[in-house]
Coordinates of N, CA and C and ligand atoms in Angstrom, one line a residue:
M683 N 16.1 -25.2 37.5 CA 16.9 -25.9 38.5 C 16.4 -27.3 38.7
Q684 N 17.3 -28.3 38.8 CA 16.8 -29.7 39.1 C 16.5 -29.9 40.5
L685 N 15.3 -30.4 40.8 CA 14.9 -30.7 42.2 C 15.6 -32.1 42.6
E686 N 16.3 -32.1 43.7 CA 17.0 -33.3 44.1 C 16.1 -34.0 45.1
P687 N 16.1 -35.4 45.2 CA 15.3 -36.1 46.1 C 15.7 -35.9 47.6
S688 N 14.8 -36.0 48.5 CA 15.2 -35.9 49.9 C 15.8 -37.3 50.3
F689 N 16.4 -37.3 51.5 CA 16.9 -38.5 52.1 C 15.8 -39.5 52.3
L690 N 14.6 -39.0 52.7 CA 13.5 -39.8 52.9 C 13.0 -40.5 51.6
E691 N 13.0 -39.7 50.5 CA 12.5 -40.3 49.3 C 13.4 -41.4 48.8
I692 N 14.7 -41.2 49.0 CA 15.7 -42.3 48.6 C 15.5 -43.5 49.5
L693 N 15.3 -43.3 50.8 CA 15.0 -44.4 51.8 C 13.8 -45.2 51.4
L694 N 12.7 -44.4 51.0 CA 11.5 -45.1 50.7 C 11.6 -45.9 49.4
A695 N 12.4 -45.4 48.4 CA 12.7 -46.1 47.2 C 13.5 -47.4 47.5
R696 N 14.4 -47.3 48.4 CA 15.2 -48.5 48.8 C 14.3 -49.5 49.5
L697 N 13.4 -49.1 50.3 CA 12.5 -50.0 50.9 C 11.6 -50.7 49.9
A698 N 11.1 -49.9 48.9 CA 10.2 -50.5 47.9 C 11.1 -51.5 47.1
F699 N 12.3 -51.2 46.8 CA 13.2 -52.1 46.0 C 13.4 -53.4 46.8
R700 N 13.6 -53.2 48.2 CA 13.9 -54.4 49.0 C 12.6 -55.3 49.0
F701 N 11.4 -54.7 49.2 CA 10.2 -55.6 49.3 C 9.6 -56.0 48.0
F702 N 9.7 -55.1 47.0 CA 9.1 -55.4 45.7 C 10.1 -55.7 44.6
G703 N 11.3 -55.8 44.9 CA 12.4 -55.9 43.9 C 12.1 -57.0 42.8
K704 N 11.7 -58.2 43.3 CA 11.4 -59.2 42.3 C 10.1 -59.0 41.5
T705 N 9.1 -58.7 42.2 CA 7.8 -58.6 41.6 C 7.6 -57.4 40.7
V706 N 8.3 -56.3 41.0 CA 8.1 -55.0 40.2 C 9.3 -54.9 39.2
Y707 N 10.5 -54.9 39.7 CA 11.7 -54.5 38.9 C 12.2 -55.7 38.1
Q708 N 12.4 -56.8 38.8 CA 12.9 -58.0 38.1 C 12.0 -58.5 37.0
A709 N 10.7 -58.5 37.4 CA 9.7 -58.9 36.4 C 9.7 -58.1 35.1
Y710 N 9.9 -56.7 35.3 CA 10.0 -55.9 34.1 C 11.3 -56.1 33.4
A711 N 12.4 -56.2 34.1 CA 13.7 -56.4 33.4 C 13.6 -57.7 32.6
H712 N 13.0 -58.7 33.1 CA 12.9 -60.0 32.3 C 12.1 -59.9 31.1
R713 N 11.2 -58.9 31.0 CA 10.4 -58.8 29.8 C 11.0 -57.9 28.7
L714 N 12.2 -57.3 29.1 CA 12.9 -56.4 28.1 C 13.6 -57.3 27.1
P715 N 13.7 -56.8 25.8 CA 14.4 -57.6 24.8 C 15.9 -57.5 25.0
L716 N 16.5 -58.2 25.9 CA 17.9 -58.1 26.2 C 18.7 -59.2 25.5
R717 N 19.8 -58.9 25.0 CA 20.7 -59.9 24.4 C 22.1 -59.8 25.1
E718 N 22.8 -60.9 25.2 CA 24.0 -60.8 26.1 C 25.1 -59.8 25.6
D719 N 25.0 -59.5 24.3 CA 26.1 -58.5 23.8 C 25.5 -57.1 23.5
A720 N 24.3 -56.9 24.1 CA 23.6 -55.6 23.7 C 24.2 -54.4 24.4
R721 N 24.0 -53.3 23.8 CA 24.4 -52.0 24.4 C 23.1 -51.3 24.8
V722 N 22.9 -51.1 26.1 CA 21.6 -50.7 26.7 C 21.7 -49.4 27.5
L723 N 20.7 -48.6 27.3 CA 20.6 -47.3 28.1 C 19.4 -47.4 29.0
D724 N 19.7 -47.1 30.3 CA 18.6 -47.0 31.3 C 18.5 -45.5 31.5
F725 N 17.4 -44.9 30.9 CA 17.2 -43.5 31.0 C 16.4 -43.1 32.3
G726 N 16.9 -42.3 33.1 CA 16.2 -41.9 34.4 C 16.3 -43.1 35.4
S727 N 17.5 -43.6 35.6 CA 17.7 -44.8 36.3 C 17.4 -44.7 37.8
G728 N 17.3 -43.5 38.3 CA 17.0 -43.4 39.8 C 17.9 -44.2 40.6
L729 N 17.3 -45.0 41.5 CA 18.0 -45.8 42.4 C 18.8 -46.9 41.7
G730 N 18.4 -47.3 40.5 CA 19.1 -48.4 39.8 C 18.3 -49.7 40.0
A731 N 17.1 -49.6 40.4 CA 16.3 -50.8 40.7 C 16.1 -51.7 39.5
V732 N 15.9 -51.2 38.3 CA 15.7 -52.0 37.1 C 17.1 -52.4 36.6
A733 N 18.0 -51.5 36.7 CA 19.4 -51.8 36.2 C 20.0 -52.9 37.0
Y734 N 19.7 -53.0 38.2 CA 20.2 -54.1 39.1 C 19.9 -55.5 38.5
Y735 N 18.7 -55.5 37.8 CA 18.3 -56.8 37.3 C 18.7 -57.0 35.8
T736 N 18.9 -55.8 35.1 CA 19.3 -56.0 33.7 C 20.8 -56.2 33.5
A737 N 21.6 -55.7 34.4 CA 23.1 -55.8 34.2 C 23.6 -57.2 34.1
P738 N 23.1 -58.2 34.9 CA 23.6 -59.5 34.8 C 23.3 -60.2 33.4
H739 N 22.3 -59.6 32.7 CA 21.9 -60.2 31.4 C 22.8 -59.7 30.3
L740 N 23.8 -58.9 30.6 CA 24.6 -58.3 29.5 C 26.1 -58.6 29.7
P741 N 26.5 -59.9 29.9 CA 27.8 -60.2 30.2 C 28.8 -59.8 29.1
L742 N 28.4 -59.7 27.8 CA 29.2 -59.2 26.7 C 28.8 -57.9 26.2
G743 N 27.9 -57.3 26.9 CA 27.3 -56.0 26.4 C 27.7 -54.9 27.3
Q744 N 26.9 -53.9 27.3 CA 27.2 -52.7 28.1 C 25.9 -52.0 28.6
L745 N 25.9 -51.6 29.9 CA 24.7 -50.9 30.4 C 25.2 -49.5 30.8
I746 N 24.4 -48.5 30.3 CA 24.7 -47.1 30.7 C 23.5 -46.6 31.4
C747 N 23.7 -46.1 32.6 CA 22.6 -45.5 33.4 C 22.7 -44.0 33.3
T748 N 21.7 -43.3 33.0 CA 21.7 -41.8 33.1 C 20.6 -41.3 34.0
D749 N 20.9 -40.1 34.6 CA 19.9 -39.5 35.4 C 20.2 -38.0 35.4
I750 N 19.2 -37.2 35.6 CA 19.4 -35.7 35.7 C 19.9 -35.3 37.1
S751 N 19.6 -36.2 38.1 CA 19.9 -35.9 39.5 C 21.1 -36.5 40.0
A752 N 22.0 -35.7 40.7 CA 23.2 -36.2 41.2 C 23.0 -37.1 42.4
R753 N 21.9 -36.8 43.2 CA 21.7 -37.7 44.4 C 21.1 -39.1 43.9
W754 N 20.2 -39.1 42.9 CA 19.7 -40.4 42.5 C 20.9 -41.2 41.9
L755 N 21.8 -40.5 41.2 CA 22.8 -41.2 40.5 C 23.8 -41.8 41.6
A756 N 24.0 -41.0 42.7 CA 24.9 -41.6 43.8 C 24.2 -42.8 44.4
A757 N 22.9 -42.7 44.5 CA 22.2 -43.9 45.1 C 22.3 -45.1 44.1
C758 N 22.2 -44.8 42.8 CA 22.3 -45.8 41.8 C 23.7 -46.5 41.9
R759 N 24.7 -45.7 42.0 CA 26.1 -46.2 42.1 C 26.2 -47.2 43.3
R760 N 25.5 -46.9 44.4 CA 25.5 -47.8 45.5 C 24.8 -49.1 45.2
T761 N 23.6 -49.0 44.6 CA 22.8 -50.2 44.3 C 23.6 -51.1 43.4
L762 N 24.4 -50.5 42.5 CA 25.1 -51.3 41.4 C 26.5 -51.6 41.8
R763 N 26.9 -51.4 43.0 CA 28.3 -51.6 43.3 C 28.8 -53.1 43.1
G764 N 27.9 -54.0 43.1 CA 28.3 -55.4 42.7 C 28.1 -55.7 41.3
S765 N 27.8 -54.7 40.5 CA 27.6 -55.0 39.0 C 28.7 -54.3 38.2
P766 N 29.7 -55.1 37.9 CA 30.9 -54.4 37.1 C 30.4 -54.0 35.7
G767 N 31.1 -53.0 35.2 CA 30.9 -52.7 33.8 C 29.8 -51.8 33.5
V768 N 29.1 -51.3 34.5 CA 28.0 -50.3 34.3 C 28.6 -48.9 34.3
T769 N 28.2 -48.1 33.4 CA 28.7 -46.7 33.3 C 27.5 -45.8 33.7
L770 N 27.8 -44.7 34.5 CA 26.8 -43.8 35.0 C 27.1 -42.4 34.4
Y771 N 26.1 -41.7 33.9 CA 26.2 -40.4 33.5 C 25.1 -39.5 34.1
R772 N 25.5 -38.3 34.5 CA 24.5 -37.3 35.0 C 24.4 -36.2 33.9
G773 N 23.1 -35.8 33.7 CA 22.9 -34.6 32.8 C 21.8 -34.8 31.8
N774 N 21.5 -33.8 31.0 CA 20.5 -33.9 30.0 C 20.9 -34.8 28.9
I775 N 20.0 -35.7 28.6 CA 20.3 -36.8 27.6 C 20.8 -36.2 26.3
Y776 N 20.3 -35.0 25.9 CA 20.7 -34.4 24.6 C 22.1 -33.8 24.7
A777 N 22.6 -33.7 25.9 CA 23.9 -33.0 26.0 C 25.0 -34.0 26.5
L778 N 24.7 -35.3 26.6 CA 25.7 -36.3 27.0 C 26.6 -36.7 25.9
P779 N 27.8 -37.1 26.1 CA 28.7 -37.6 25.0 C 28.4 -39.0 24.6
L780 N 27.2 -39.3 24.1 CA 26.8 -40.6 23.7 C 26.7 -40.6 22.2
P781 N 27.3 -41.5 21.5 CA 27.3 -41.5 20.0 C 25.9 -41.9 19.5
P782 N 25.4 -41.1 18.5 CA 24.1 -41.4 17.9 C 24.1 -42.8 17.3
G783 N 23.0 -43.4 17.2 CA 22.9 -44.7 16.5 C 23.7 -45.8 17.2
S784 N 23.9 -45.8 18.5 CA 24.9 -46.8 19.1 C 24.2 -47.7 20.1
F785 N 22.9 -47.6 20.3 CA 22.2 -48.5 21.3 C 21.3 -49.5 20.7
D786 N 21.3 -50.7 21.3 CA 20.3 -51.7 20.8 C 19.0 -51.5 21.6
L787 N 19.1 -51.0 22.8 CA 17.8 -50.9 23.6 C 18.0 -49.6 24.5
V788 N 16.9 -48.8 24.6 CA 16.8 -47.8 25.6 C 15.6 -48.1 26.3
Y789 N 15.6 -48.1 27.7 CA 14.4 -48.3 28.4 C 14.2 -47.2 29.4
C790 N 12.9 -46.9 29.7 CA 12.5 -45.8 30.6 C 11.5 -46.3 31.5
H791 N 11.8 -46.4 32.8 CA 10.9 -47.0 33.8 C 10.4 -45.9 34.7
F792 N 9.1 -45.5 34.5 CA 8.5 -44.5 35.4 C 9.3 -43.2 35.3
V793 N 9.6 -42.7 34.1 CA 10.4 -41.5 33.9 C 9.6 -40.5 33.0
L794 N 9.2 -41.0 31.9 CA 8.7 -40.0 30.8 C 7.5 -39.2 31.2
H795 N 6.6 -39.9 32.0 CA 5.3 -39.2 32.3 C 5.5 -38.0 33.2
D796 N 6.6 -37.9 33.8 CA 6.9 -36.8 34.8 C 7.7 -35.6 34.1
I797 N 8.0 -35.8 32.9 CA 8.9 -34.8 32.2 C 7.9 -33.8 31.5
P798 N 8.1 -32.5 31.8 CA 7.2 -31.5 31.1 C 7.3 -31.5 29.6
R799 N 6.2 -31.2 28.9 CA 6.1 -31.3 27.5 C 7.3 -30.7 26.7
E800 N 7.7 -29.5 27.0 CA 8.8 -28.8 26.2 C 10.1 -29.6 26.4
E801 N 10.3 -30.2 27.6 CA 11.5 -31.0 27.8 C 11.4 -32.3 27.0
L802 N 10.2 -32.9 27.1 CA 10.0 -34.2 26.4 C 10.2 -34.1 24.9
E803 N 9.9 -32.9 24.4 CA 10.0 -32.6 23.0 C 11.5 -32.6 22.6
R804 N 12.4 -32.5 23.6 CA 13.9 -32.6 23.3 C 14.4 -34.0 23.6
V805 N 13.8 -34.5 24.7 CA 14.3 -35.8 25.2 C 14.0 -37.0 24.2
I806 N 12.8 -37.0 23.7 CA 12.4 -38.2 22.9 C 13.2 -38.2 21.6
P807 N 13.3 -37.1 20.9 CA 14.2 -37.2 19.7 C 15.6 -37.6 20.0
A808 N 16.1 -37.2 21.2 CA 17.5 -37.5 21.6 C 17.6 -39.0 21.8
L809 N 16.6 -39.6 22.5 CA 16.6 -41.0 22.8 C 16.4 -41.8 21.5
A810 N 15.5 -41.4 20.6 CA 15.4 -42.0 19.3 C 16.7 -42.0 18.5
G811 N 17.4 -40.9 18.6 CA 18.6 -40.7 17.8 C 19.7 -41.6 18.3
L812 N 19.7 -42.0 19.6 CA 20.7 -42.9 20.1 C 20.6 -44.4 19.7
L813 N 19.4 -44.7 19.2 CA 19.1 -46.1 18.8 C 19.8 -46.4 17.4
K814 N 20.2 -47.7 17.3 CA 20.7 -48.2 16.0 C 19.4 -48.5 15.2
A815 N 19.5 -48.7 13.9 CA 18.4 -49.1 13.1 C 18.0 -50.5 13.6
G816 N 16.8 -50.8 13.9 CA 16.3 -52.0 14.4 C 16.4 -52.1 15.9
G817 N 16.9 -51.0 16.6 CA 17.0 -50.9 18.0 C 15.6 -50.7 18.6
R818 N 15.4 -50.9 19.9 CA 14.1 -50.8 20.6 C 14.1 -49.8 21.7
L819 N 13.0 -49.1 21.9 CA 12.8 -48.3 23.0 C 11.6 -48.8 23.8
A820 N 11.8 -49.1 25.1 CA 10.8 -49.7 25.9 C 10.5 -48.7 27.0
F821 N 9.2 -48.6 27.4 CA 8.8 -47.8 28.6 C 7.8 -48.5 29.4
R822 N 7.8 -48.2 30.7 CA 6.6 -48.5 31.5 C 6.3 -47.2 32.3
E823 N 5.0 -46.8 32.1 CA 4.6 -45.5 32.7 C 3.2 -45.7 33.2
P824 N 2.8 -44.9 34.2 CA 1.4 -45.0 34.7 C 0.4 -44.8 33.6
L825 N -0.8 -45.5 33.8 CA -1.8 -45.5 32.7 C -2.6 -44.2 32.9
M826 N -2.0 -43.1 32.4 CA -2.6 -41.8 32.4 C -2.7 -41.2 31.0
G827 N -4.0 -40.9 30.6 CA -4.2 -40.6 29.2 C -3.3 -39.6 28.6
E828 N -3.3 -38.4 29.1 CA -2.7 -37.3 28.4 C -1.2 -37.4 28.2
P829 N -0.4 -37.7 29.3 CA 1.0 -37.9 29.2 C 1.4 -39.0 28.2
L830 N 0.6 -40.1 28.3 CA 0.9 -41.2 27.4 C 0.7 -40.9 26.0
R831 N -0.4 -40.1 25.7 CA -0.7 -39.8 24.3 C 0.5 -39.0 23.7
L832 N 1.0 -38.0 24.5 CA 2.1 -37.2 24.1 C 3.3 -38.0 23.8
I833 N 3.6 -38.9 24.8 CA 4.8 -39.8 24.6 C 4.7 -40.6 23.3
Q834 N 3.5 -41.2 23.1 CA 3.3 -42.1 21.9 C 3.4 -41.3 20.6
T835 N 2.8 -40.0 20.6 CA 2.9 -39.2 19.4 C 4.4 -38.9 19.1
L836 N 5.1 -38.5 20.2 CA 6.5 -38.1 19.9 C 7.4 -39.2 19.4
L837 N 7.1 -40.4 20.0 CA 7.9 -41.6 19.6 C 7.6 -41.9 18.1
E838 N 6.3 -41.8 17.7 CA 6.0 -42.1 16.3 C 6.6 -41.0 15.4
E839 N 6.5 -39.7 15.8 CA 7.1 -38.6 15.0 C 8.6 -38.8 14.8
N840 N 9.2 -39.5 15.7 CA 10.6 -39.7 15.6 C 11.1 -41.1 15.1
G841 N 10.2 -41.6 14.3 CA 10.5 -42.8 13.5 C 10.5 -44.1 14.2
L842 N 9.7 -44.2 15.4 CA 9.6 -45.4 16.1 C 8.2 -46.0 15.9
T843 N 8.1 -47.3 15.7 CA 6.9 -48.0 15.5 C 6.6 -48.9 16.7
Q844 N 5.3 -48.9 17.1 CA 5.0 -49.7 18.3 C 5.0 -51.2 17.9
Q845 N 5.6 -52.0 18.7 CA 5.6 -53.5 18.5 C 4.8 -54.2 19.5
E846 N 4.8 -53.8 20.7 CA 4.1 -54.5 21.8 C 3.6 -53.5 22.7
S847 N 2.4 -53.9 23.4 CA 1.9 -53.0 24.4 C 1.0 -53.8 25.3
R848 N 1.1 -53.6 26.6 CA 0.3 -54.3 27.6 C 0.1 -53.5 28.8
V849 N -1.1 -53.7 29.4 CA -1.4 -53.1 30.7 C -1.0 -54.0 31.8
T850 N -0.3 -53.5 32.8 CA 0.1 -54.4 33.9 C -0.3 -53.7 35.2
D851 N -0.7 -54.4 36.2 CA -1.0 -53.9 37.5 C 0.2 -54.1 38.4
V852 N 0.8 -52.9 38.8 CA 2.0 -53.0 39.6 C 1.8 -52.7 41.0
P853 N 2.3 -53.5 42.0 CA 2.2 -53.2 43.4 C 2.7 -51.7 43.7
L854 N 1.9 -51.0 44.5 CA 2.2 -49.6 44.9 C 2.0 -48.6 43.8
M855 N 2.0 -49.0 42.5 CA 2.0 -48.1 41.4 C 0.7 -48.1 40.6
G856 N -0.1 -49.1 40.8 CA -1.4 -49.2 40.1 C -1.2 -49.7 38.6
N857 N -2.2 -49.3 37.8 CA -2.1 -49.8 36.4 C -1.1 -49.0 35.6
T858 N -0.3 -49.7 34.8 CA 0.7 -49.1 34.0 C 0.6 -49.6 32.5
L859 N 1.2 -48.8 31.6 CA 1.3 -49.3 30.3 C 2.8 -49.6 30.0
E860 N 3.0 -50.8 29.5 CA 4.3 -51.2 29.1 C 4.3 -51.3 27.5
S861 N 5.2 -50.6 26.9 CA 5.3 -50.7 25.4 C 6.7 -50.8 25.0
I862 N 6.8 -51.5 23.8 CA 8.1 -51.6 23.1 C 8.0 -51.0 21.7
Y863 N 8.9 -50.1 21.3 CA 8.9 -49.5 20.0 C 10.1 -49.9 19.3
R864 N 10.1 -49.9 18.0 CA 11.3 -50.3 17.2 C 11.6 -49.2 16.2
K865 N 12.9 -48.9 16.1 CA 13.4 -47.9 15.1 C 13.6 -48.6 13.8
E866 N 12.9 -48.2 12.8 CA 13.0 -48.9 11.5 C 14.3 -48.6 10.8
R867 N 14.7 -47.4 10.8 CA 16.0 -47.0 10.1 C 16.6 -45.8 10.7
I868 N 17.9 -45.6 10.5 CA 18.6 -44.4 11.0 C 18.1 -43.1 10.3
Ligands
SAM402 C1 10.2 -42.0 39.5 S1 11.9 -42.1 39.3 C2 12.1 -43.6 38.5 C3 13.5 -44.2 38.7 C4 13.8 -45.6 38.1 N1 13.6 -45.6 36.7 C5 12.9 -46.6 38.7 O1 11.9 -47.0 38.1 O2 13.1 -47.0 39.9 C6 12.2 -40.9 38.0 C7 13.7 -40.7 37.7 O3 13.8 -40.0 36.5 C8 14.8 -39.0 36.6 N2 14.6 -37.9 35.7 C9 13.5 -37.0 35.6 N3 13.7 -36.2 34.6 C10 14.8 -36.6 33.9 C11 15.4 -36.1 32.7 N4 15.0 -35.1 32.0 N5 16.5 -36.7 32.3 C12 17.0 -37.8 33.0 N6 16.5 -38.3 34.2 C13 15.3 -37.7 34.6 C14 14.6 -38.5 38.1 O4 15.8 -37.8 38.6 C15 14.4 -39.8 38.8 O5 15.6 -40.5 39.1

């Protein structure tokens, strides 16, 4: 059963977005490899705090936000009400009607570290499968050894090669690892 966020959790996320929107979410969105005509997936979009800043960079492209939670997705819809052309999907990424090999970029912001191992073993192949050849997968996750090692191993096992990696200190969140992987071929 999917645990839905409380009203308080959503409120706190909105406050964080309001006070740290530029330093946390916009700064990350600006480091993503975005092209104006790119097709981009925000996996685990939550409130839509990163999507709010990526959407304006895709005037000829497409942004798709997915989340497992109906309440987070409703909150995301509200955050993005001024951003036309964004599509929202709720559900397991491996069960959504998204064509394989159709995305230029998939990004995951504070999502993967919280997904249990057996679920991650289904999620990462699904995300890798959605990328075009040459497409990128970017993540920013807390700097915690074990979850990160599993994420990195699964990405490599699914044909993705690390291109960039950096540690950043994020307000409220502490040290994080930001990485970008590239899919070499379909
Ligand atoms: C900590 S929040 C981060 C939200 C957003 N990316 C951000 O940085 O503001 C984690 C989000 O991932 C979603 N999530 C967790 N497991 C998921 C899964 N298996 N598939 C899709 N979304 C998931 C949660 O519902 C939640 O919205």
